[in-house]
């Protein structure tokens, strides 16, 4: 990542348009997931059909049990490439295809 920062002046990261919190889930192998507490209605996740209350358990082939795991995965995923996202909705596992966009630059404080 340091090489990208030096080369491009910033780190590009895929953006889903979600706010999440860690949530225990009732069955392994994940044992925890990320509950979606807010969806940017104009973002990639909303366009794919994800909703508040869904529990994100896997992105691509990786389980996600923490916000750090999700961020690390998205740091390496190319924006614009379809991504399979597995969520629990009403105790049923569902798979959505999200097309992440490039994360907007951070707002100045």
mmCIF file with all atom_site columns, C-alpha atoms in Angstrom:
data_model
loop_
_atom_site.group_PDB
_atom_site.id
_atom_site.type_symbol
_atom_site.label_atom_id
_atom_site.label_alt_id
_atom_site.label_comp_id
_atom_site.label_asym_id
_atom_site.label_entity_id
_atom_site.label_seq_id
_atom_site.pdbx_PDB_ins_code
_atom_site.Cartn_x
_atom_site.Cartn_y
_atom_site.Cartn_z
_atom_site.occupancy
_atom_site.B_iso_or_equiv
_atom_site.pdbx_formal_charge
_atom_site.auth_seq_id
_atom_site.auth_comp_id
_atom_site.auth_asym_id
_atom_site.auth_atom_id
_atom_site.pdbx_PDB_model_num
ATOM 1   C CA . UNK A 1 1   ? 0.000   0.000   0.000   1.00 0.00 ? 1   UNK A CA 1
ATOM 2   C CA . UNK A 1 2   ? 2.856   2.370   0.693   1.00 0.00 ? 2   UNK A CA 1
ATOM 3   C CA . UNK A 1 3   ? 3.971   1.987   -2.923  1.00 0.00 ? 3   UNK A CA 1
ATOM 4   C CA . UNK A 1 4   ? 0.506   3.037   -4.130  1.00 0.00 ? 4   UNK A CA 1
ATOM 5   C CA . UNK A 1 5   ? 0.535   6.030   -1.823  1.00 0.00 ? 5   UNK A CA 1
ATOM 6   C CA . UNK A 1 6   ? 3.911   7.135   -3.179  1.00 0.00 ? 6   UNK A CA 1
ATOM 7   C CA . UNK A 1 7   ? 2.974   6.463   -6.810  1.00 0.00 ? 7   UNK A CA 1
ATOM 8   C CA . UNK A 1 8   ? -0.531  7.958   -6.859  1.00 0.00 ? 8   UNK A CA 1
ATOM 9   C CA . UNK A 1 9   ? -0.547  10.259  -3.842  1.00 0.00 ? 9   UNK A CA 1
ATOM 10  C CA . UNK A 1 10  ? -3.440  8.384   -2.263  1.00 0.00 ? 10  UNK A CA 1
ATOM 11  C CA . UNK A 1 11  ? -4.751  4.898   -1.694  1.00 0.00 ? 11  UNK A CA 1
ATOM 12  C CA . UNK A 1 12  ? -7.708  3.899   -3.841  1.00 0.00 ? 12  UNK A CA 1
ATOM 13  C CA . UNK A 1 13  ? -10.264 1.703   -2.136  1.00 0.00 ? 13  UNK A CA 1
ATOM 14  C CA . UNK A 1 14  ? -13.480 0.112   -3.309  1.00 0.00 ? 14  UNK A CA 1
ATOM 15  C CA . UNK A 1 15  ? -16.588 1.677   -1.754  1.00 0.00 ? 15  UNK A CA 1
ATOM 16  C CA . UNK A 1 16  ? -19.859 -0.111  -0.992  1.00 0.00 ? 16  UNK A CA 1
ATOM 17  C CA . UNK A 1 17  ? -21.829 2.698   0.673   1.00 0.00 ? 17  UNK A CA 1
ATOM 18  C CA . UNK A 1 18  ? -22.507 0.998   4.007   1.00 0.00 ? 18  UNK A CA 1
ATOM 19  C CA . UNK A 1 19  ? -22.285 1.721   7.707   1.00 0.00 ? 19  UNK A CA 1
ATOM 20  C CA . UNK A 1 20  ? -21.866 -1.494  9.694   1.00 0.00 ? 20  UNK A CA 1
ATOM 21  C CA . UNK A 1 21  ? -21.372 -2.787  13.225  1.00 0.00 ? 21  UNK A CA 1
ATOM 22  C CA . UNK A 1 22  ? -20.093 -6.158  14.451  1.00 0.00 ? 22  UNK A CA 1
ATOM 23  C CA . UNK A 1 23  ? -22.878 -8.583  15.267  1.00 0.00 ? 23  UNK A CA 1
ATOM 24  C CA . UNK A 1 24  ? -22.694 -12.166 16.587  1.00 0.00 ? 24  UNK A CA 1
ATOM 25  C CA . UNK A 1 25  ? -24.418 -14.726 14.376  1.00 0.00 ? 25  UNK A CA 1
ATOM 26  C CA . UNK A 1 26  ? -25.891 -18.019 15.495  1.00 0.00 ? 26  UNK A CA 1
ATOM 27  C CA . UNK A 1 27  ? -23.901 -20.477 13.419  1.00 0.00 ? 27  UNK A CA 1
ATOM 28  C CA . UNK A 1 28  ? -20.289 -21.150 12.394  1.00 0.00 ? 28  UNK A CA 1
ATOM 29  C CA . UNK A 1 29  ? -18.020 -20.919 10.547  1.00 0.00 ? 29  UNK A CA 1
ATOM 30  C CA . UNK A 1 30  ? -18.123 -17.126 10.738  1.00 0.00 ? 30  UNK A CA 1
ATOM 31  C CA . UNK A 1 31  ? -19.559 -16.757 14.305  1.00 0.00 ? 31  UNK A CA 1
ATOM 32  C CA . UNK A 1 32  ? -19.792 -13.002 13.710  1.00 0.00 ? 32  UNK A CA 1
ATOM 33  C CA . UNK A 1 33  ? -20.702 -10.715 10.875  1.00 0.00 ? 33  UNK A CA 1
ATOM 34  C CA . UNK A 1 34  ? -21.280 -7.046  10.151  1.00 0.00 ? 34  UNK A CA 1
ATOM 35  C CA . UNK A 1 35  ? -24.819 -5.785  10.577  1.00 0.00 ? 35  UNK A CA 1
ATOM 36  C CA . UNK A 1 36  ? -25.729 -3.107  8.062   1.00 0.00 ? 36  UNK A CA 1
ATOM 37  C CA . UNK A 1 37  ? -27.065 -0.153  10.052  1.00 0.00 ? 37  UNK A CA 1
ATOM 38  C CA . UNK A 1 38  ? -27.151 2.366   7.203   1.00 0.00 ? 38  UNK A CA 1
ATOM 39  C CA . UNK A 1 39  ? -27.115 2.151   3.412   1.00 0.00 ? 39  UNK A CA 1
ATOM 40  C CA . UNK A 1 40  ? -26.189 5.112   1.212   1.00 0.00 ? 40  UNK A CA 1
ATOM 41  C CA . UNK A 1 41  ? -29.289 5.151   -1.015  1.00 0.00 ? 41  UNK A CA 1
ATOM 42  C CA . UNK A 1 42  ? -27.183 6.282   -3.987  1.00 0.00 ? 42  UNK A CA 1
ATOM 43  C CA . UNK A 1 43  ? -24.326 3.848   -3.373  1.00 0.00 ? 43  UNK A CA 1
ATOM 44  C CA . UNK A 1 44  ? -23.371 0.473   -4.834  1.00 0.00 ? 44  UNK A CA 1
ATOM 45  C CA . UNK A 1 45  ? -24.888 -1.562  -1.970  1.00 0.00 ? 45  UNK A CA 1
ATOM 46  C CA . UNK A 1 46  ? -28.320 0.052   -2.388  1.00 0.00 ? 46  UNK A CA 1
ATOM 47  C CA . UNK A 1 47  ? -28.226 -0.523  -6.154  1.00 0.00 ? 47  UNK A CA 1
ATOM 48  C CA . UNK A 1 48  ? -27.481 -4.215  -5.467  1.00 0.00 ? 48  UNK A CA 1
ATOM 49  C CA . UNK A 1 49  ? -30.443 -4.551  -3.071  1.00 0.00 ? 49  UNK A CA 1
ATOM 50  C CA . UNK A 1 50  ? -28.697 -4.653  0.314   1.00 0.00 ? 50  UNK A CA 1
ATOM 51  C CA . UNK A 1 51  ? -30.797 -3.338  3.199   1.00 0.00 ? 51  UNK A CA 1
ATOM 52  C CA . UNK A 1 52  ? -30.455 -2.123  6.758   1.00 0.00 ? 52  UNK A CA 1
ATOM 53  C CA . UNK A 1 53  ? -30.603 -5.124  9.073   1.00 0.00 ? 53  UNK A CA 1
ATOM 54  C CA . UNK A 1 54  ? -28.806 -7.466  6.647   1.00 0.00 ? 54  UNK A CA 1
ATOM 55  C CA . UNK A 1 55  ? -25.766 -9.124  8.221   1.00 0.00 ? 55  UNK A CA 1
ATOM 56  C CA . UNK A 1 56  ? -22.724 -9.209  5.977   1.00 0.00 ? 56  UNK A CA 1
ATOM 57  C CA . UNK A 1 57  ? -20.873 -12.505 6.500   1.00 0.00 ? 57  UNK A CA 1
ATOM 58  C CA . UNK A 1 58  ? -18.665 -12.842 3.416   1.00 0.00 ? 58  UNK A CA 1
ATOM 59  C CA . UNK A 1 59  ? -17.275 -10.680 0.609   1.00 0.00 ? 59  UNK A CA 1
ATOM 60  C CA . UNK A 1 60  ? -15.867 -12.544 -2.349  1.00 0.00 ? 60  UNK A CA 1
ATOM 61  C CA . UNK A 1 61  ? -14.314 -15.654 -0.848  1.00 0.00 ? 61  UNK A CA 1
ATOM 62  C CA . UNK A 1 62  ? -13.431 -14.037 2.493   1.00 0.00 ? 62  UNK A CA 1
ATOM 63  C CA . UNK A 1 63  ? -15.453 -14.097 5.723   1.00 0.00 ? 63  UNK A CA 1
ATOM 64  C CA . UNK A 1 64  ? -15.822 -10.687 7.364   1.00 0.00 ? 64  UNK A CA 1
ATOM 65  C CA . UNK A 1 65  ? -16.016 -10.566 11.142  1.00 0.00 ? 65  UNK A CA 1
ATOM 66  C CA . UNK A 1 66  ? -14.716 -7.043  11.692  1.00 0.00 ? 66  UNK A CA 1
ATOM 67  C CA . UNK A 1 67  ? -14.631 -3.669  10.017  1.00 0.00 ? 67  UNK A CA 1
ATOM 68  C CA . UNK A 1 68  ? -10.854 -4.054  9.659   1.00 0.00 ? 68  UNK A CA 1
ATOM 69  C CA . UNK A 1 69  ? -11.275 -7.262  7.645   1.00 0.00 ? 69  UNK A CA 1
ATOM 70  C CA . UNK A 1 70  ? -13.785 -5.538  5.365   1.00 0.00 ? 70  UNK A CA 1
ATOM 71  C CA . UNK A 1 71  ? -11.495 -2.537  4.846   1.00 0.00 ? 71  UNK A CA 1
ATOM 72  C CA . UNK A 1 72  ? -8.477  -4.739  4.105   1.00 0.00 ? 72  UNK A CA 1
ATOM 73  C CA . UNK A 1 73  ? -10.467 -6.712  1.537   1.00 0.00 ? 73  UNK A CA 1
ATOM 74  C CA . UNK A 1 74  ? -11.823 -3.579  -0.158  1.00 0.00 ? 74  UNK A CA 1
ATOM 75  C CA . UNK A 1 75  ? -8.351  -2.009  -0.272  1.00 0.00 ? 75  UNK A CA 1
ATOM 76  C CA . UNK A 1 76  ? -7.357  -4.731  -2.748  1.00 0.00 ? 76  UNK A CA 1
ATOM 77  C CA . UNK A 1 77  ? -10.606 -5.046  -4.711  1.00 0.00 ? 77  UNK A CA 1
ATOM 78  C CA . UNK A 1 78  ? -10.617 -3.069  -7.983  1.00 0.00 ? 78  UNK A CA 1
ATOM 79  C CA . UNK A 1 79  ? -13.506 -0.570  -8.129  1.00 0.00 ? 79  UNK A CA 1
ATOM 80  C CA . UNK A 1 80  ? -15.895 -1.388  -10.963 1.00 0.00 ? 80  UNK A CA 1
ATOM 81  C CA . UNK A 1 81  ? -15.384 -5.161  -10.683 1.00 0.00 ? 81  UNK A CA 1
ATOM 82  C CA . UNK A 1 82  ? -18.445 -7.210  -9.586  1.00 0.00 ? 82  UNK A CA 1
ATOM 83  C CA . UNK A 1 83  ? -18.203 -8.580  -6.062  1.00 0.00 ? 83  UNK A CA 1
ATOM 84  C CA . UNK A 1 84  ? -20.282 -11.382 -4.527  1.00 0.00 ? 84  UNK A CA 1
ATOM 85  C CA . UNK A 1 85  ? -21.566 -10.314 -1.106  1.00 0.00 ? 85  UNK A CA 1
ATOM 86  C CA . UNK A 1 86  ? -23.146 -12.901 1.212   1.00 0.00 ? 86  UNK A CA 1
ATOM 87  C CA . UNK A 1 87  ? -25.618 -11.666 3.803   1.00 0.00 ? 87  UNK A CA 1
ATOM 88  C CA . UNK A 1 88  ? -28.024 -13.128 6.307   1.00 0.00 ? 88  UNK A CA 1
ATOM 89  C CA . UNK A 1 89  ? -31.510 -11.689 5.850   1.00 0.00 ? 89  UNK A CA 1
ATOM 90  C CA . UNK A 1 90  ? -34.269 -13.053 8.073   1.00 0.00 ? 90  UNK A CA 1
ATOM 91  C CA . UNK A 1 91  ? -32.023 -16.056 8.927   1.00 0.00 ? 91  UNK A CA 1
ATOM 92  C CA . UNK A 1 92  ? -31.539 -16.964 5.261   1.00 0.00 ? 92  UNK A CA 1
ATOM 93  C CA . UNK A 1 93  ? -28.229 -16.726 3.469   1.00 0.00 ? 93  UNK A CA 1
ATOM 94  C CA . UNK A 1 94  ? -28.540 -14.594 0.336   1.00 0.00 ? 94  UNK A CA 1
ATOM 95  C CA . UNK A 1 95  ? -25.930 -13.622 -2.246  1.00 0.00 ? 95  UNK A CA 1
ATOM 96  C CA . UNK A 1 96  ? -25.910 -10.227 -3.972  1.00 0.00 ? 96  UNK A CA 1
ATOM 97  C CA . UNK A 1 97  ? -23.619 -8.889  -6.656  1.00 0.00 ? 97  UNK A CA 1
ATOM 98  C CA . UNK A 1 98  ? -22.319 -5.428  -5.817  1.00 0.00 ? 98  UNK A CA 1
ATOM 99  C CA . UNK A 1 99  ? -20.237 -3.332  -8.189  1.00 0.00 ? 99  UNK A CA 1
ATOM 100 C CA . UNK A 1 100 ? -18.085 -1.237  -5.847  1.00 0.00 ? 100 UNK A CA 1
ATOM 101 C CA . UNK A 1 101 ? -17.103 2.237   -6.936  1.00 0.00 ? 101 UNK A CA 1
ATOM 102 C CA . UNK A 1 102 ? -13.973 4.115   -6.013  1.00 0.00 ? 102 UNK A CA 1
ATOM 103 C CA . UNK A 1 103 ? -14.228 5.514   -2.505  1.00 0.00 ? 103 UNK A CA 1
ATOM 104 C CA . UNK A 1 104 ? -14.626 9.266   -2.406  1.00 0.00 ? 104 UNK A CA 1
ATOM 105 C CA . UNK A 1 105 ? -11.629 11.158  -1.032  1.00 0.00 ? 105 UNK A CA 1
ATOM 106 C CA . UNK A 1 106 ? -11.811 11.979  2.671   1.00 0.00 ? 106 UNK A CA 1
ATOM 107 C CA . UNK A 1 107 ? -13.483 15.250  3.523   1.00 0.00 ? 107 UNK A CA 1
ATOM 108 C CA . UNK A 1 108 ? -11.223 17.935  4.970   1.00 0.00 ? 108 UNK A CA 1
ATOM 109 C CA . UNK A 1 109 ? -11.832 18.577  8.641   1.00 0.00 ? 109 UNK A CA 1
#
